[in-house]
Amino acid sequence: MLAHQNITPGLGAELGQEIQLNTMSAPEIDELKQLAAERGIVVARAQVMTLQQQADFAHRLGEPLTRPMNPPEIPPELIQIKADHNSKRAAGEGWHSDVSSESEPPGLSMLRMEVVPNAGGDTLFANMYAAYESLSPALQAFVQILTAKHDPIGHYLYVSGAKKLDELPSAIHPVVRVHPDTGRKALYVNVGFVSRIMELNRRESQALLQLLYDHVAYSANIQCRVSWQPGTVVFWDNRCVQHFAAFDYFPETRLGYRATIRGEKPIACAEA
Ligand code: SIN
């Protein structure tokens, strides 16, 4: 297993300083993916990587989603994540799992930071295995038979090339999914994309979703936060974590690039 230190007992791994992603062998990349599946997030510090090297690395992780409208200097495999003195909002401000409205939503995301504010700009992560496991057994049994509709409300339109949200499809996914590489159950509803629970009426659906969102947002014991430096790269596995980008640094600049790797159709508990 790659040398690492746990960030909290249940969530996150920080790789040893000696590890440079660009020189990783194929077996080491497999270990990186497995570590992300087990620990939810993997942090690599002091990485020396160009935009093109990051795009190339993304192909070693799987099939990157592409952004057809990127300017020529940004490879189509990367999304620029930027906020500065002109920004009213920042991408990812709110708990979410990346682009969960896709029928095969992302597995790994890889964010590499180039410019950071003097203070702040952390990303918060929450462990969705622990979110599921810390529900009472009766609620675990109930939620694992439900499905939820994920609408492209928080979609980065530019990922697909679509111009309007209603050009993009919605998807119905299990409320609890089984991670294909760990076999563990993870809660899979997020406030950024989910519009309703299919098996419940609207009022029941809203009440249950709010309960689950509060459980994620207020359970500090299942969360960690990552503080960025230029050259920090973080991988997160969207199947088993949600994240929240704190926008507490206005009017300073924060700039990074994200590669997003296609996952698979989420596996329901009954199919596992
Ligand atoms: C995102 O949601 O991908 C943005 C995360 C961040 O900027 O920390």
Coordinates of C-alpha atoms and ligand atoms in Angstrom, one line a residue:
M1 CA 0.0 0.0 0.0
L2 CA 1.2 3.5 -0.8
A3 CA 2.9 5.2 2.2
H4 CA 0.4 7.5 3.9
Q5 CA -1.0 9.0 7.1
N6 CA -4.6 9.0 8.0
I7 CA -6.3 12.4 8.2
T8 CA -8.9 11.3 10.7
P9 CA -9.4 7.6 11.9
G10 CA -12.2 7.1 9.4
L11 CA -11.6 9.5 6.5
G12 CA -8.8 10.7 4.3
A13 CA -5.2 9.7 3.6
E14 CA -2.2 12.0 3.0
L15 CA 0.6 10.5 0.9
G16 CA 4.2 10.6 1.9
Q17 CA 6.0 13.7 0.7
E18 CA 8.4 11.6 -1.5
I19 CA 5.6 10.5 -3.8
Q20 CA 5.4 12.3 -7.2
L21 CA 2.3 11.3 -9.1
N22 CA 4.0 11.8 -12.5
T23 CA 6.4 8.9 -11.8
M24 CA 3.8 6.4 -10.5
S25 CA 3.8 2.9 -12.0
A26 CA 0.5 1.2 -13.1
P27 CA 0.3 -0.9 -9.9
E28 CA 0.8 2.2 -7.8
I29 CA -2.1 3.9 -9.6
D30 CA -4.3 0.9 -8.8
E31 CA -3.2 1.3 -5.1
L32 CA -4.1 5.0 -5.3
K33 CA -7.6 4.2 -6.6
Q34 CA -8.1 1.5 -3.9
L35 CA -6.8 3.9 -1.2
A36 CA -9.4 6.5 -2.4
A37 CA -12.1 3.9 -2.3
E38 CA -11.2 2.9 1.3
R39 CA -10.3 6.3 2.8
G40 CA -12.6 8.5 0.6
I41 CA -9.9 11.1 -0.2
V42 CA -6.2 11.0 -0.9
V43 CA -4.0 14.1 -0.6
A44 CA -0.7 14.5 -2.4
R45 CA 1.4 17.5 -1.5
A46 CA 4.1 19.4 -3.5
Q47 CA 3.3 18.0 -6.9
V48 CA 5.1 19.4 -9.9
M49 CA 2.6 19.0 -12.8
T50 CA 1.6 21.0 -15.9
L51 CA -1.9 21.2 -17.2
Q52 CA -1.1 18.6 -19.9
Q53 CA 0.5 16.3 -17.4
Q54 CA -2.6 16.5 -15.2
A55 CA -4.8 15.7 -18.3
D56 CA -2.5 12.7 -19.1
F57 CA -2.6 11.5 -15.5
A58 CA -6.4 11.6 -15.7
H59 CA -6.4 9.0 -18.5
R60 CA -4.4 6.7 -16.2
L61 CA -7.2 6.9 -13.7
G62 CA -9.9 6.0 -16.2
E63 CA -12.1 7.8 -18.7
P64 CA -12.1 11.6 -18.0
L65 CA -15.2 13.6 -18.7
T66 CA -14.3 16.3 -21.3
R67 CA -15.3 19.9 -21.6
P68 CA -15.6 20.7 -25.4
M69 CA -15.6 24.5 -24.9
N70 CA -12.3 24.9 -23.1
P71 CA -10.0 27.6 -24.5
P72 CA -7.0 26.0 -26.3
E73 CA -4.6 26.5 -23.4
I74 CA -6.7 24.2 -21.1
P75 CA -6.9 20.5 -22.1
P76 CA -10.5 19.4 -22.5
E77 CA -10.1 16.8 -19.7
L78 CA -9.8 19.7 -17.1
I79 CA -12.3 22.1 -15.6
Q80 CA -10.9 25.4 -14.3
I81 CA -12.0 26.1 -10.7
K82 CA -11.5 29.7 -10.1
A83 CA -12.8 32.5 -7.7
D84 CA -11.4 36.0 -7.4
H85 CA -12.4 39.6 -6.6
N86 CA -15.1 39.4 -9.4
S87 CA -16.8 36.3 -8.0
K88 CA -20.1 36.3 -6.2
R89 CA -20.0 32.5 -5.8
A90 CA -17.5 29.7 -6.0
A91 CA -17.9 26.3 -7.6
G92 CA -18.8 23.6 -5.2
E93 CA -20.1 25.8 -2.4
G94 CA -22.6 23.4 -0.8
W95 CA -22.4 19.7 0.0
H96 CA -22.4 17.6 -3.1
S97 CA -21.1 14.6 -5.0
D98 CA -19.8 15.6 -8.5
V99 CA -22.3 15.6 -11.3
S100 CA -24.5 12.9 -9.7
S101 CA -27.2 13.5 -12.4
E102 CA -25.2 11.5 -14.9
S103 CA -26.4 7.9 -15.5
E104 CA -22.8 6.8 -14.8
P105 CA -21.8 9.5 -12.3
P106 CA -18.1 10.3 -11.6
G107 CA -16.0 8.0 -9.6
L108 CA -12.8 9.8 -8.9
S109 CA -12.3 13.6 -9.1
M110 CA -8.7 15.0 -9.0
L111 CA -8.3 18.7 -8.1
R112 CA -4.9 20.3 -8.4
M113 CA -4.4 23.7 -6.9
E114 CA -2.2 26.4 -8.4
V115 CA -3.1 29.6 -6.5
V116 CA -4.4 29.8 -2.9
P117 CA -5.6 32.6 -0.8
N118 CA -3.5 33.8 2.2
A119 CA -6.0 31.9 4.5
G120 CA -9.1 29.9 3.9
G121 CA -10.3 28.2 0.8
D122 CA -10.4 24.8 2.4
T123 CA -12.4 21.9 1.1
L124 CA -14.6 20.0 3.5
F125 CA -15.3 16.3 3.0
A126 CA -17.9 14.0 4.6
N127 CA -17.7 10.2 4.7
M128 CA -20.8 8.6 3.2
Y129 CA -20.0 5.1 4.4
A130 CA -20.0 6.5 7.9
A131 CA -23.1 8.6 7.2
Y132 CA -25.0 5.4 6.3
E133 CA -23.5 3.4 9.1
S134 CA -24.4 6.0 11.8
L135 CA -28.1 6.0 10.9
S136 CA -30.2 3.8 13.3
P137 CA -30.7 0.3 12.0
A138 CA -34.4 0.9 11.3
L139 CA -33.6 3.9 9.1
Q140 CA -30.7 2.1 7.4
A141 CA -33.2 -0.7 6.4
F142 CA -35.7 1.9 5.1
V143 CA -33.4 4.1 3.1
Q144 CA -31.6 1.2 1.4
I145 CA -34.7 0.2 -0.6
L146 CA -35.3 3.8 -1.9
T147 CA -34.2 5.5 -5.1
A148 CA -33.8 9.3 -5.8
K149 CA -34.0 11.5 -8.8
H150 CA -30.9 13.5 -9.5
D151 CA -31.5 16.6 -11.7
P152 CA -28.7 18.5 -13.4
I153 CA -29.4 21.5 -11.2
G154 CA -25.8 21.8 -10.1
H155 CA -24.4 20.6 -13.4
Y156 CA -21.4 22.3 -15.0
L157 CA -23.1 22.8 -18.3
Y158 CA -19.8 23.1 -20.0
V159 CA -18.9 19.5 -19.2
S160 CA -21.4 18.3 -21.7
G161 CA -21.4 21.2 -24.2
A162 CA -25.2 21.8 -23.4
K163 CA -26.4 25.4 -23.3
K164 CA -29.4 24.9 -21.1
L165 CA -30.1 22.6 -18.1
D166 CA -33.2 21.1 -19.7
E167 CA -31.0 19.7 -22.5
L168 CA -29.4 17.5 -19.9
P169 CA -30.8 14.2 -18.6
S170 CA -31.8 13.4 -15.0
A171 CA -30.9 10.0 -13.5
I172 CA -32.5 7.8 -10.8
H173 CA -30.0 6.3 -8.4
P174 CA -30.3 4.2 -5.3
V175 CA -30.3 6.2 -2.0
V176 CA -27.7 3.8 -0.7
R177 CA -25.1 2.5 -3.2
V178 CA -22.6 -0.3 -2.8
H179 CA -19.0 0.7 -3.7
P180 CA -17.7 -1.8 -6.3
D181 CA -14.2 -1.9 -4.9
T182 CA -14.9 -2.1 -1.1
G183 CA -18.4 -3.7 -1.0
R184 CA -19.4 -1.1 1.6
K185 CA -22.7 0.7 1.6
A186 CA -22.6 4.5 1.2
L187 CA -25.4 7.1 1.4
Y188 CA -25.9 8.6 -2.0
V189 CA -28.2 11.7 -1.9
N190 CA -26.8 15.2 -2.0
V191 CA -28.4 18.6 -1.8
G192 CA -26.6 19.8 -4.9
F193 CA -28.5 17.5 -7.3
V194 CA -31.3 15.4 -5.8
S195 CA -34.9 16.7 -6.3
R196 CA -36.9 13.9 -4.8
I197 CA -37.2 10.4 -3.5
M198 CA -39.2 8.4 -5.9
E199 CA -41.1 6.1 -3.6
L200 CA -42.4 8.9 -1.3
N201 CA -44.9 11.7 -1.7
R202 CA -43.4 15.2 -2.0
R203 CA -43.8 16.1 1.7
E204 CA -42.3 12.8 2.9
S205 CA -39.5 13.1 0.4
Q206 CA -38.6 16.6 1.4
A207 CA -38.6 15.7 5.1
L208 CA -36.5 12.6 4.7
L209 CA -34.0 14.4 2.4
Q210 CA -33.6 17.3 4.8
L211 CA -33.0 14.8 7.6
L212 CA -30.3 13.1 5.6
Y213 CA -28.7 16.4 4.5
D214 CA -28.6 17.6 8.1
H215 CA -27.0 14.3 9.1
V216 CA -24.2 14.9 6.6
A217 CA -23.8 18.6 7.3
Y218 CA -23.9 18.5 11.1
S219 CA -22.0 15.2 11.8
A220 CA -18.6 16.7 12.5
N221 CA -17.2 13.3 13.4
I222 CA -17.6 11.9 9.9
Q223 CA -15.9 15.0 8.3
C224 CA -12.4 16.3 7.6
R225 CA -11.1 19.4 5.8
V226 CA -8.2 19.9 3.6
S227 CA -6.1 23.1 3.5
W228 CA -4.5 23.7 0.2
Q229 CA -1.1 24.9 -0.9
P230 CA 0.1 25.5 -4.5
G231 CA 0.9 22.0 -5.8
T232 CA -1.6 20.2 -3.6
V233 CA -3.5 17.5 -5.4
V234 CA -6.6 15.9 -3.9
F235 CA -8.4 12.8 -5.2
W236 CA -11.9 12.1 -3.9
D237 CA -14.1 9.2 -4.6
N238 CA -17.6 10.6 -5.3
R239 CA -19.1 7.1 -4.6
C240 CA -18.3 7.4 -0.9
V241 CA -17.7 11.1 0.0
Q242 CA -19.4 14.4 -0.5
H243 CA -17.5 17.7 -0.5
F244 CA -18.0 21.4 0.2
A245 CA -15.7 24.2 -1.1
A246 CA -15.6 26.9 1.5
F247 CA -15.7 30.4 -0.1
D248 CA -14.4 32.4 2.9
Y249 CA -11.5 34.2 1.1
F250 CA -13.2 36.9 -1.1
P251 CA -11.8 39.0 -2.7
E252 CA -8.6 36.9 -2.9
T253 CA -7.9 34.4 -5.7
R254 CA -8.1 30.6 -5.6
L255 CA -7.3 28.8 -8.8
G256 CA -7.1 25.1 -9.6
Y257 CA -8.0 22.5 -12.2
R258 CA -10.2 19.4 -11.8
A259 CA -10.2 16.2 -13.8
T260 CA -13.4 14.1 -13.3
I261 CA -13.3 10.4 -14.1
R262 CA -16.4 8.6 -15.3
G263 CA -17.7 6.0 -12.9
E264 CA -20.3 3.3 -13.3
K265 CA -24.1 3.0 -12.8
P266 CA -24.5 3.0 -9.0
I267 CA -25.1 -0.5 -7.5
A268 CA -28.1 -0.9 -5.3
C269 CA -28.0 -2.9 -2.1
A270 CA -30.4 -5.5 -3.6
E271 CA -28.0 -6.0 -6.6
A272 CA -24.9 -6.4 -4.5
Ligands
SIN1 C1 -15.7 21.1 -6.7 O1 -16.8 20.9 -6.3 O2 -15.2 20.3 -7.5 C2 -14.8 22.2 -6.2 C3 -14.0 21.8 -5.0 C4 -13.1 22.9 -4.5 O3 -13.0 23.9 -5.2 O4 -12.5 22.7 -3.5

